[in-house]
Phi, psi and omega in degrees: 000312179314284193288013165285289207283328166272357129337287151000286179300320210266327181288358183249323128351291172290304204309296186276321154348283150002273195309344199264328169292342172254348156309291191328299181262028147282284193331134187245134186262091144267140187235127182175203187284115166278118186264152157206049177304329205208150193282132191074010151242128158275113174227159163220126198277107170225177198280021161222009150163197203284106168245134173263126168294300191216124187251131180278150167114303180305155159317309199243136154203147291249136177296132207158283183348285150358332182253021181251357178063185198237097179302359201254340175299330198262182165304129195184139181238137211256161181198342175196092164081244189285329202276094123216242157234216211189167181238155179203180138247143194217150175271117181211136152298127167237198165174138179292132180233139154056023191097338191259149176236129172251162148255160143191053157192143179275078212267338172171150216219086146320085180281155180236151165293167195278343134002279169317303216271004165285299190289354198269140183270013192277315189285347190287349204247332202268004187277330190262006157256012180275352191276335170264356183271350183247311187301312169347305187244021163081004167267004162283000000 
């Protein structure tokens, strides 16, 4: 019975290890323009598109969130008053809905200068539609 029950054990044990090791190597480093235009709306911009953090009016947003900080302390460019953005890197969980790209989660948050993400050319084609996709809907 003893050695049953430690079988038991030790197979739910490698089982969730496992699971805990592919939690782990879901997080993705992105790296790319941190939005903040408006207050409680959050995107972060990298070279293969658009990711939403936080939408104001919704409910839910990403486990973390607390580690991305007050982004106007750092290398960071105004855009609407107290609001705009700033470049980083972040450790994250994502996932696609309708076509739509989310995080949703936050594993950890880096600011870098604004420099890189000026210069990377991966980011230029998506910054500047991320600069006509918000005016468009009124959030720059």
């Amino acid at each position: 019975m003893i050695s049953r029950t430690f079988l038991n054990l030790t197979f739910v044990s490698v089982f969730l290890g496992g699971l805990v090791t592919q939690v782990a190597q879901a997080a993705e480093n992105r790296c790319g323009l941190i939005e903040n235009p408006t207050p409680a709306n959050w995107w972060l911009t990298d070279g293969e598109g658009t990711w939403t953090i936080r939408l104001q009016g919704r409910d839910w947003e990403p486990l973390g969130m607390d580690r991305i900080g007050d982004i106007s302390e750092g290398d960071y460019r105004r855009t609407n008053g107290n609001y705009g953005y700033a470049c980083a890197c972040a450790k994250v969980d994502t996932t696609t809905f309708d076509g739509e790209r989310y995080i949703t989660a936050i594993h950890s948050f880096t600011q870098i200068p604004l420099a890189r993400c000026d210069n990377d050319p991966a980011l230029a084609k998506e910054a500047g539609s991320l600069t006509q996709n918000r005016s468009e809907t009124g959030l720059n």
